[in-house]
Amino acid sequence: MARNPFLDWLGPERFVRGEGRAELEVAVREEFLQAKGTVHGGILASLLDTAMGSAAGSLGVRVVTADLNVSYLRPAVGHRLYVKARVVHQGDRLYFVEGSVLDHSGSEVARGKGIFFRVG
């Protein structure tokens, strides 16, 4: 996998991918928080985009995000986030992927769907 400076900044403590799946775990840092002390929605979207793109890329292709939909289910609080993603359909050029973000207690805080376009 090519170096990904954004992934480096997110700083996952655990990152695994393979066979159309990806999982990552991050410690919540102060710069992830919005004014009310919960994790900013942009961080949740970025985590989903990263995990879902990695799941598609684990199938041996380079992809870029063509479409991303995020549903925020509840405020993300706590010290740790877990992200899981899996490819649900693989076409010739498009990969359809689903993902979810769980908080430290295992509650789902966000759910995403993405379409990724094969570029290589």
GROMACS .gro file of N, CA, C and O in nm:
model
  480
    1MET      N    1   0.084  -0.117   0.000
    1MET     CA    2   0.000   0.000   0.000
    1MET      C    3   0.090   0.124   0.000
    1MET      O    4   0.186   0.133   0.075
    2ALA      N    5   0.057   0.221  -0.084
    2ALA     CA    6   0.133   0.345  -0.091
    2ALA      C    7   0.118   0.424   0.039
    2ALA      O    8   0.017   0.412   0.108
    3ARG      N    9   0.218   0.504   0.069
    3ARG     CA   10   0.212   0.589   0.188
    3ARG      C   11   0.093   0.683   0.178
    3ARG      O   12   0.064   0.738   0.074
    4ASN      N   13   0.023   0.699   0.290
    4ASN     CA   14  -0.096   0.783   0.296
    4ASN      C   15  -0.079   0.882   0.412
    4ASN      O   16  -0.105   0.848   0.527
    5PRO      N   17  -0.033   1.006   0.382
    5PRO     CA   18  -0.010   1.103   0.489
    5PRO      C   19  -0.135   1.131   0.573
    5PRO      O   20  -0.124   1.155   0.694
    6PHE      N   21  -0.253   1.130   0.512
    6PHE     CA   22  -0.375   1.156   0.589
    6PHE      C   23  -0.399   1.043   0.689
    6PHE      O   24  -0.435   1.068   0.805
    7LEU      N   25  -0.380   0.920   0.645
    7LEU     CA   26  -0.394   0.806   0.737
    7LEU      C   27  -0.292   0.817   0.850
    7LEU      O   28  -0.324   0.790   0.965
    8ASP      N   29  -0.170   0.860   0.816
    8ASP     CA   30  -0.069   0.880   0.919
    8ASP      C   31  -0.118   0.982   1.023
    8ASP      O   32  -0.099   0.963   1.143
    9TRP      N   33  -0.182   1.092   0.977
    9TRP     CA   34  -0.232   1.193   1.068
    9TRP      C   35  -0.345   1.139   1.156
    9TRP      O   36  -0.352   1.168   1.275
   10LEU      N   37  -0.436   1.059   1.097
   10LEU     CA   38  -0.543   0.999   1.176
   10LEU      C   39  -0.485   0.910   1.286
   10LEU      O   40  -0.542   0.899   1.394
   11GLY      N   41  -0.371   0.848   1.257
   11GLY     CA   42  -0.298   0.773   1.358
   11GLY      C   43  -0.364   0.647   1.409
   11GLY      O   44  -0.372   0.627   1.531
   12PRO      N   45  -0.409   0.559   1.320
   12PRO     CA   46  -0.471   0.437   1.372
   12PRO      C   47  -0.372   0.353   1.453
   12PRO      O   48  -0.256   0.341   1.415
   13GLU      N   49  -0.420   0.301   1.563
   13GLU     CA   50  -0.339   0.212   1.645
   13GLU      C   51  -0.344   0.069   1.591
   13GLU      O   52  -0.255  -0.011   1.616
   14ARG      N   53  -0.452   0.041   1.518
   14ARG     CA   54  -0.468  -0.089   1.453
   14ARG      C   55  -0.531  -0.063   1.318
   14ARG      O   56  -0.626   0.013   1.306
   15PHE      N   57  -0.474  -0.126   1.215
   15PHE     CA   58  -0.526  -0.111   1.080
   15PHE      C   59  -0.501  -0.242   1.006
   15PHE      O   60  -0.387  -0.282   0.987
   16VAL      N   61  -0.609  -0.310   0.970
   16VAL     CA   62  -0.597  -0.435   0.895
   16VAL      C   63  -0.690  -0.427   0.775
   16VAL      O   64  -0.797  -0.367   0.781
   17ARG      N   65  -0.646  -0.487   0.666
   17ARG     CA   66  -0.730  -0.492   0.547
   17ARG      C   67  -0.696  -0.616   0.467
   17ARG      O   68  -0.583  -0.665   0.470
   18GLY      N   69  -0.794  -0.666   0.396
   18GLY     CA   70  -0.774  -0.782   0.311
   18GLY      C   71  -0.907  -0.843   0.272
   18GLY      O   72  -1.005  -0.835   0.346
   19GLU      N   73  -0.910  -0.900   0.153
   19GLU     CA   74  -1.027  -0.973   0.102
   19GLU      C   75  -1.155  -0.890   0.106
   19GLU      O   76  -1.261  -0.937   0.145
   20GLY      N   77  -1.144  -0.762   0.068
   20GLY     CA   78  -1.262  -0.676   0.060
   20GLY      C   79  -1.310  -0.623   0.193
   20GLY      O   80  -1.422  -0.573   0.205
   21ARG      N   81  -1.225  -0.626   0.294
   21ARG     CA   82  -1.261  -0.577   0.428
   21ARG      C   83  -1.148  -0.490   0.483
   21ARG      O   84  -1.033  -0.507   0.445
   22ALA      N   85  -1.186  -0.402   0.573
   22ALA     CA   86  -1.086  -0.322   0.644
   22ALA      C   87  -1.139  -0.287   0.782
   22ALA      O   88  -1.260  -0.271   0.800
   23GLU      N   89  -1.049  -0.277   0.876
   23GLU     CA   90  -1.083  -0.237   1.012
   23GLU      C   91  -0.972  -0.146   1.062
   23GLU      O   92  -0.855  -0.168   1.034
   24LEU      N   93  -1.012  -0.044   1.136
   24LEU     CA   94  -0.913   0.039   1.202
   24LEU      C   95  -0.965   0.085   1.337
   24LEU      O   96  -1.085   0.086   1.362
   25GLU      N   97  -0.871   0.117   1.421
   25GLU     CA   98  -0.901   0.162   1.557
   25GLU      C   99  -0.817   0.286   1.584
   25GLU      O  100  -0.697   0.286   1.557
   26VAL      N  101  -0.882   0.391   1.634
   26VAL     CA  102  -0.809   0.514   1.664
   26VAL      C  103  -0.842   0.561   1.806
   26VAL      O  104  -0.954   0.544   1.853
   27ALA      N  105  -0.742   0.619   1.868
   27ALA     CA  106  -0.763   0.689   1.995
   27ALA      C  107  -0.817   0.827   1.960
   27ALA      O  108  -0.767   0.893   1.869
   28VAL      N  109  -0.919   0.870   2.032
   28VAL     CA  110  -0.976   1.003   2.010
   28VAL      C  111  -0.879   1.106   2.068
   28VAL      O  112  -0.844   1.099   2.186
   29ARG      N  113  -0.836   1.198   1.983
   29ARG     CA  114  -0.746   1.305   2.025
   29ARG      C  115  -0.824   1.436   2.034
   29ARG      O  116  -0.930   1.451   1.973
   30GLU      N  117  -0.769   1.531   2.106
   30GLU     CA  118  -0.837   1.660   2.126
   30GLU      C  119  -0.871   1.727   1.994
   30GLU      O  120  -0.978   1.786   1.979
   31GLU      N  121  -0.783   1.717   1.895
   31GLU     CA  122  -0.810   1.784   1.767
   31GLU      C  123  -0.922   1.718   1.687
   31GLU      O  124  -0.965   1.770   1.585
   32PHE      N  125  -0.973   1.603   1.732
   32PHE     CA  126  -1.087   1.538   1.668
   32PHE      C  127  -1.221   1.596   1.718
   32PHE      O  128  -1.325   1.568   1.662
   33LEU      N  129  -1.217   1.675   1.826
   33LEU     CA  130  -1.339   1.718   1.893
   33LEU      C  131  -1.391   1.850   1.839
   33LEU      O  132  -1.314   1.938   1.801
   34GLN      N  133  -1.523   1.863   1.843
   34GLN     CA  134  -1.585   1.992   1.812
   34GLN      C  135  -1.611   2.065   1.943
   34GLN      O  136  -1.576   2.016   2.050
   35ALA      N  137  -1.673   2.181   1.937
   35ALA     CA  138  -1.687   2.269   2.054
   35ALA      C  139  -1.761   2.205   2.171
   35ALA      O  140  -1.736   2.238   2.287
   36LYS      N  141  -1.853   2.113   2.145
   36LYS     CA  142  -1.931   2.052   2.253
   36LYS      C  143  -1.864   1.927   2.312
   36LYS      O  144  -1.921   1.860   2.397
   37GLY      N  145  -1.743   1.895   2.262
   37GLY     CA  146  -1.668   1.785   2.320
   37GLY      C  147  -1.693   1.649   2.258
   37GLY      O  148  -1.640   1.549   2.305
   38THR      N  149  -1.775   1.643   2.154
   38THR     CA  150  -1.795   1.516   2.083
   38THR      C  151  -1.709   1.515   1.957
   38THR      O  152  -1.663   1.620   1.911
   39VAL      N  153  -1.688   1.397   1.902
   39VAL     CA  154  -1.605   1.385   1.782
   39VAL      C  155  -1.674   1.456   1.665
   39VAL      O  156  -1.794   1.436   1.642
   40HIS      N  157  -1.599   1.537   1.596
   40HIS     CA  158  -1.650   1.613   1.482
   40HIS      C  159  -1.696   1.517   1.371
   40HIS      O  160  -1.631   1.415   1.344
   41GLY      N  161  -1.807   1.551   1.309
   41GLY     CA  162  -1.861   1.468   1.201
   41GLY      C  163  -1.765   1.449   1.086
   41GLY      O  164  -1.765   1.345   1.019
   42GLY      N  165  -1.681   1.548   1.060
   42GLY     CA  166  -1.582   1.535   0.953
   42GLY      C  167  -1.480   1.426   0.980
   42GLY      O  168  -1.433   1.358   0.889
   43ILE      N  169  -1.447   1.407   1.107
   43ILE     CA  170  -1.355   1.299   1.145
   43ILE      C  171  -1.423   1.165   1.120
   43ILE      O  172  -1.363   1.072   1.064
   44LEU      N  173  -1.549   1.153   1.161
   44LEU     CA  174  -1.622   1.028   1.140
   44LEU      C  175  -1.632   0.996   0.991
   44LEU      O  176  -1.612   0.882   0.949
   45ALA      N  177  -1.663   1.097   0.909
   45ALA     CA  178  -1.672   1.077   0.764
   45ALA      C  179  -1.536   1.036   0.708
   45ALA      O  180  -1.527   0.947   0.622
   46SER      N  181  -1.430   1.099   0.756
   46SER     CA  182  -1.295   1.065   0.709
   46SER      C  183  -1.257   0.922   0.745
   46SER      O  184  -1.195   0.852   0.666
   47LEU      N  185  -1.292   0.881   0.867
   47LEU     CA  186  -1.263   0.744   0.908
   47LEU      C  187  -1.338   0.644   0.820
   47LEU      O  188  -1.281   0.543   0.778
   48LEU      N  189  -1.465   0.673   0.793
   48LEU     CA  190  -1.542   0.585   0.706
   48LEU      C  191  -1.484   0.581   0.565
   48LEU      O  192  -1.467   0.474   0.506
   49ASP      N  193  -1.454   0.697   0.509
   49ASP     CA  194  -1.398   0.705   0.375
   49ASP      C  195  -1.267   0.627   0.366
   49ASP      O  196  -1.244   0.552   0.271
   50THR      N  197  -1.183   0.644   0.467
   50THR     CA  198  -1.054   0.575   0.470
   50THR      C  199  -1.072   0.424   0.477
   50THR      O  200  -1.010   0.349   0.402
   51ALA      N  201  -1.156   0.378   0.568
   51ALA     CA  202  -1.176   0.233   0.584
   51ALA      C  203  -1.244   0.172   0.462
   51ALA      O  204  -1.204   0.064   0.415
   52MET      N  205  -1.345   0.240   0.410
   52MET     CA  206  -1.417   0.185   0.294
   52MET      C  207  -1.327   0.183   0.171
   52MET      O  208  -1.326   0.085   0.095
   53GLY      N  209  -1.251   0.290   0.148
   53GLY     CA  210  -1.157   0.290   0.036
   53GLY      C  211  -1.051   0.183   0.050
   53GLY      O  212  -1.011   0.119  -0.046
   54SER      N  213  -1.007   0.160   0.173
   54SER     CA  214  -0.908   0.055   0.199
   54SER      C  215  -0.966  -0.084   0.175
   54SER      O  216  -0.897  -0.173   0.126
   55ALA      N  217  -1.093  -0.102   0.210
   55ALA     CA  218  -1.158  -0.232   0.184
   55ALA      C  219  -1.161  -0.259   0.034
   55ALA      O  220  -1.127  -0.369  -0.010
   56ALA      N  221  -1.199  -0.158  -0.044
   56ALA     CA  222  -1.201  -0.176  -0.190
   56ALA      C  223  -1.059  -0.198  -0.242
   56ALA      O  224  -1.034  -0.287  -0.323
   57GLY      N  225  -0.965  -0.118  -0.194
   57GLY     CA  226  -0.827  -0.131  -0.238
   57GLY      C  227  -0.762  -0.263  -0.201
   57GLY      O  228  -0.667  -0.307  -0.266
   58SER      N  229  -0.815  -0.329  -0.099
   58SER     CA  230  -0.759  -0.458  -0.058
   58SER      C  231  -0.780  -0.566  -0.163
   58SER      O  232  -0.721  -0.672  -0.156
   59LEU      N  233  -0.864  -0.535  -0.262
   59LEU     CA  234  -0.889  -0.631  -0.371
   59LEU      C  235  -0.787  -0.616  -0.484
   59LEU      O  236  -0.805  -0.670  -0.592
   60GLY      N  237  -0.681  -0.540  -0.457
   60GLY     CA  238  -0.570  -0.529  -0.552
   60GLY      C  239  -0.585  -0.419  -0.655
   60GLY      O  240  -0.519  -0.424  -0.760
   61VAL      N  241  -0.666  -0.320  -0.627
   61VAL     CA  242  -0.686  -0.209  -0.720
   61VAL      C  243  -0.665  -0.077  -0.648
   61VAL      O  244  -0.673  -0.071  -0.525
   62ARG      N  245  -0.638   0.027  -0.726
   62ARG     CA  246  -0.634   0.163  -0.672
   62ARG      C  247  -0.771   0.224  -0.696
   62ARG      O  248  -0.826   0.212  -0.805
   63VAL      N  249  -0.825   0.291  -0.594
   63VAL     CA  250  -0.958   0.349  -0.607
   63VAL      C  251  -0.959   0.493  -0.555
   63VAL      O  252  -0.873   0.532  -0.476
   64VAL      N  253  -1.057   0.568  -0.603
   64VAL     CA  254  -1.087   0.700  -0.548
   64VAL      C  255  -1.236   0.702  -0.515
   64VAL      O  256  -1.315   0.628  -0.574
   65THR      N  257  -1.272   0.787  -0.422
   65THR     CA  258  -1.411   0.798  -0.380
   65THR      C  259  -1.493   0.867  -0.488
   65THR      O  260  -1.460   0.977  -0.531
   66ALA      N  261  -1.600   0.801  -0.533
   66ALA     CA  262  -1.693   0.861  -0.629
   66ALA      C  263  -1.816   0.917  -0.558
   66ALA      O  264  -1.872   1.018  -0.600
   67ASP      N  265  -1.857   0.851  -0.451
   67ASP     CA  266  -1.974   0.895  -0.376
   67ASP      C  267  -1.959   0.847  -0.232
   67ASP      O  268  -1.915   0.735  -0.208
   68LEU      N  269  -1.997   0.934  -0.138
   68LEU     CA  270  -1.988   0.900   0.003
   68LEU      C  271  -2.113   0.951   0.073
   68LEU      O  272  -2.149   1.068   0.060
   69ASN      N  273  -2.178   0.862   0.147
   69ASN     CA  274  -2.295   0.898   0.225
   69ASN      C  275  -2.270   0.857   0.368
   69ASN      O  276  -2.234   0.742   0.394
   70VAL      N  277  -2.291   0.952   0.461
   70VAL     CA  278  -2.270   0.923   0.603
   70VAL      C  279  -2.397   0.957   0.679
   70VAL      O  280  -2.453   1.065   0.663
   71SER      N  281  -2.442   0.863   0.759
   71SER     CA  282  -2.554   0.886   0.850
   71SER      C  283  -2.497   0.888   0.992
   71SER      O  284  -2.432   0.793   1.036
   72TYR      N  285  -2.522   0.999   1.062
   72TYR     CA  286  -2.477   1.014   1.200
   72TYR      C  287  -2.589   0.967   1.291
   72TYR      O  288  -2.699   1.020   1.287
   73LEU      N  289  -2.561   0.867   1.372
   73LEU     CA  290  -2.665   0.802   1.452
   73LEU      C  291  -2.674   0.857   1.594
   73LEU      O  292  -2.783   0.862   1.651
   74ARG      N  293  -2.561   0.895   1.651
   74ARG     CA  294  -2.558   0.952   1.786
   74ARG      C  295  -2.423   1.019   1.804
   74ARG      O  296  -2.329   0.990   1.729
   75PRO      N  297  -2.411   1.108   1.903
   75PRO     CA  298  -2.281   1.173   1.925
   75PRO      C  299  -2.174   1.070   1.960
   75PRO      O  300  -2.199   0.975   2.034
   76ALA      N  301  -2.057   1.090   1.905
   76ALA     CA  302  -1.944   1.002   1.933
   76ALA      C  303  -1.866   1.061   2.050
   76ALA      O  304  -1.810   1.170   2.041
   77VAL      N  305  -1.866   0.989   2.160
   77VAL     CA  306  -1.795   1.031   2.280
   77VAL      C  307  -1.702   0.918   2.324
   77VAL      O  308  -1.715   0.805   2.279
   78GLY      N  309  -1.611   0.950   2.412
   78GLY     CA  310  -1.522   0.847   2.464
   78GLY      C  311  -1.383   0.861   2.409
   78GLY      O  312  -1.350   0.955   2.337
   79HIS      N  313  -1.301   0.764   2.439
   79HIS     CA  314  -1.158   0.772   2.411
   79HIS      C  315  -1.113   0.689   2.290
   79HIS      O  316  -0.997   0.697   2.252
   80ARG      N  317  -1.202   0.613   2.230
   80ARG     CA  318  -1.160   0.523   2.122
   80ARG      C  319  -1.273   0.504   2.021
   80ARG      O  320  -1.390   0.501   2.058
   81LEU      N  321  -1.235   0.489   1.893
   81LEU     CA  322  -1.331   0.460   1.787
   81LEU      C  323  -1.284   0.339   1.708
   81LEU      O  324  -1.163   0.321   1.686
   82TYR      N  325  -1.379   0.257   1.666
   82TYR     CA  326  -1.353   0.139   1.586
   82TYR      C  327  -1.430   0.152   1.456
   82TYR      O  328  -1.547   0.187   1.457
   83VAL      N  329  -1.364   0.123   1.345
   83VAL     CA  330  -1.426   0.137   1.214
   83VAL      C  331  -1.414   0.004   1.139
   83VAL      O  332  -1.307  -0.057   1.137
   84LYS      N  333  -1.525  -0.038   1.080
   84LYS     CA  334  -1.527  -0.161   1.001
   84LYS      C  335  -1.589  -0.130   0.867
   84LYS      O  336  -1.685  -0.054   0.858
   85ALA      N  337  -1.535  -0.190   0.761
   85ALA     CA  338  -1.589  -0.169   0.627
   85ALA      C  339  -1.577  -0.298   0.547
   85ALA      O  340  -1.487  -0.379   0.569
   86ARG      N  341  -1.672  -0.313   0.452
   86ARG     CA  342  -1.667  -0.432   0.365
   86ARG      C  343  -1.727  -0.398   0.229
   86ARG      O  344  -1.823  -0.321   0.219
   87VAL      N  345  -1.667  -0.456   0.128
   87VAL     CA  346  -1.719  -0.442  -0.008
   87VAL      C  347  -1.845  -0.529  -0.019
   87VAL      O  348  -1.841  -0.647   0.015
   88VAL      N  349  -1.954  -0.469  -0.065
   88VAL     CA  350  -2.078  -0.545  -0.080
   88VAL      C  351  -2.107  -0.581  -0.225
   88VAL      O  352  -2.185  -0.671  -0.253
   89HIS      N  353  -2.043  -0.510  -0.319
   89HIS     CA  354  -2.057  -0.542  -0.461
   89HIS      C  355  -1.937  -0.488  -0.536
   89HIS      O  356  -1.897  -0.374  -0.517
   90GLN      N  357  -1.883  -0.571  -0.624
   90GLN     CA  358  -1.768  -0.533  -0.705
   90GLN      C  359  -1.807  -0.541  -0.852
   90GLN      O  360  -1.843  -0.648  -0.901
   91GLY      N  361  -1.805  -0.426  -0.919
   91GLY     CA  362  -1.830  -0.424  -1.063
   91GLY      C  363  -1.698  -0.414  -1.138
   91GLY      O  364  -1.590  -0.434  -1.082
   92ASP      N  365  -1.707  -0.382  -1.268
   92ASP     CA  366  -1.585  -0.368  -1.347
   92ASP      C  367  -1.502  -0.248  -1.303
   92ASP      O  368  -1.381  -0.257  -1.292
   93ARG      N  369  -1.567  -0.135  -1.277
   93ARG     CA  370  -1.498  -0.013  -1.238
   93ARG      C  371  -1.544   0.044  -1.104
   93ARG      O  372  -1.478   0.127  -1.046
   94LEU      N  373  -1.662   0.001  -1.057
   94LEU     CA  374  -1.719   0.056  -0.935
   94LEU      C  375  -1.725  -0.049  -0.824
   94LEU      O  376  -1.761  -0.165  -0.849
   95TYR      N  377  -1.693  -0.004  -0.704
   95TYR     CA  378  -1.695  -0.089  -0.585
   95TYR      C  379  -1.792  -0.025  -0.485
   95TYR      O  380  -1.775   0.093  -0.451
   96PHE      N  381  -1.889  -0.100  -0.440
   96PHE     CA  382  -1.989  -0.052  -0.345
   96PHE      C  383  -1.951  -0.107  -0.208
   96PHE      O  384  -1.936  -0.228  -0.191
   97VAL      N  385  -1.937  -0.014  -0.113
   97VAL     CA  386  -1.882  -0.050   0.017
   97VAL      C  387  -1.969   0.008   0.128
   97VAL      O  388  -2.026   0.116   0.114
   98GLU      N  389  -1.980  -0.067   0.237
   98GLU     CA  390  -2.051  -0.020   0.356
   98GLU      C  391  -1.956  -0.019   0.474
   98GLU      O  392  -1.863  -0.101   0.480
   99GLY      N  393  -1.981   0.072   0.567
   99GLY     CA  394  -1.895   0.078   0.685
   99GLY      C  395  -1.969   0.132   0.805
   99GLY      O  396  -2.078   0.190   0.793
  100SER      N  397  -1.911   0.114   0.922
  100SER     CA  398  -1.969   0.169   1.043
  100SER      C  399  -1.859   0.209   1.140
  100SER      O  400  -1.749   0.154   1.138
  101VAL      N  401  -1.894   0.308   1.224
  101VAL     CA  402  -1.803   0.354   1.329
  101VAL      C  403  -1.870   0.323   1.462
  101VAL      O  404  -1.987   0.357   1.484
  102LEU      N  405  -1.795   0.259   1.551
  102LEU     CA  406  -1.842   0.225   1.685
  102LEU      C  407  -1.761   0.304   1.786
  102LEU      O  408  -1.641   0.327   1.768
  103ASP      N  409  -1.826   0.343   1.896
  103ASP     CA  410  -1.753   0.411   2.002
  103ASP      C  411  -1.694   0.308   2.098
  103ASP      O  412  -1.706   0.187   2.078
  104HIS      N  413  -1.631   0.356   2.205
  104HIS     CA  414  -1.562   0.268   2.300
  104HIS      C  415  -1.655   0.168   2.366
  104HIS      O  416  -1.612   0.062   2.410
  105SER      N  417  -1.785   0.199   2.373
  105SER     CA  418  -1.879   0.106   2.436
  105SER      C  419  -1.939   0.006   2.337
  105SER      O  420  -2.016  -0.080   2.376
  106GLY      N  421  -1.903   0.019   2.209
  106GLY     CA  422  -1.956  -0.070   2.106
  106GLY      C  423  -2.082  -0.019   2.041
  106GLY      O  424  -2.140  -0.087   1.956
  107SER      N  425  -2.128   0.102   2.076
  107SER     CA  426  -2.247   0.161   2.013
  107SER      C  427  -2.209   0.218   1.877
  107SER      O  428  -2.107   0.286   1.863
  108GLU      N  429  -2.293   0.192   1.778
  108GLU     CA  430  -2.270   0.246   1.645
  108GLU      C  431  -2.303   0.395   1.647
  108GLU      O  432  -2.413   0.435   1.684
  109VAL      N  433  -2.207   0.477   1.606
  109VAL     CA  434  -2.227   0.623   1.606
  109VAL      C  435  -2.244   0.679   1.466
  109VAL      O  436  -2.301   0.787   1.449
  110ALA      N  437  -2.197   0.607   1.365
  110ALA     CA  438  -2.213   0.652   1.226
  110ALA      C  439  -2.209   0.531   1.134
  110ALA      O  440  -2.144   0.431   1.163
  111ARG      N  441  -2.279   0.546   1.024
  111ARG     CA  442  -2.285   0.440   0.922
  111ARG      C  443  -2.262   0.506   0.787
  111ARG      O  444  -2.311   0.616   0.762
  112GLY      N  445  -2.188   0.439   0.702
  112GLY     CA  446  -2.159   0.497   0.571
  112GLY      C  447  -2.177   0.399   0.458
  112GLY      O  448  -2.169   0.277   0.476
  113LYS      N  449  -2.203   0.457   0.342
  113LYS     CA  450  -2.205   0.384   0.216
  113LYS      C  451  -2.121   0.462   0.118
  113LYS      O  452  -2.127   0.586   0.115
  114GLY      N  453  -2.044   0.393   0.040
  114GLY     CA  454  -1.960   0.462  -0.056
  114GLY      C  455  -1.950   0.385  -0.186
  114GLY      O  456  -1.966   0.264  -0.189
  115ILE      N  457  -1.925   0.461  -0.290
  115ILE     CA  458  -1.896   0.403  -0.421
  115ILE      C  459  -1.756   0.448  -0.456
  115ILE      O  460  -1.724   0.567  -0.449
  116PHE      N  461  -1.672   0.354  -0.491
  116PHE     CA  462  -1.532   0.381  -0.521
  116PHE      C  463  -1.503   0.341  -0.664
  116PHE      O  464  -1.544   0.236  -0.711
  117PHE      N  465  -1.433   0.430  -0.733
  117PHE     CA  466  -1.402   0.414  -0.876
  117PHE      C  467  -1.259   0.362  -0.891
  117PHE      O  468  -1.164   0.418  -0.834
  118ARG      N  469  -1.247   0.255  -0.967
  118ARG     CA  470  -1.115   0.194  -0.990
  118ARG      C  471  -1.034   0.282  -1.086
  118ARG      O  472  -1.080   0.314  -1.194
  119VAL      N  473  -0.914   0.322  -1.042
  119VAL     CA  474  -0.827   0.402  -1.126
  119VAL      C  475  -0.699   0.328  -1.163
  119VAL      O  476  -0.618   0.379  -1.238
  120GLY      N  477  -0.679   0.211  -1.111
  120GLY     CA  478  -0.559   0.136  -1.144
  120GLY      C  479  -0.565  -0.004  -1.091
  120GLY      O  480  -0.659  -0.046  -1.031
   0.00000   0.00000   0.00000
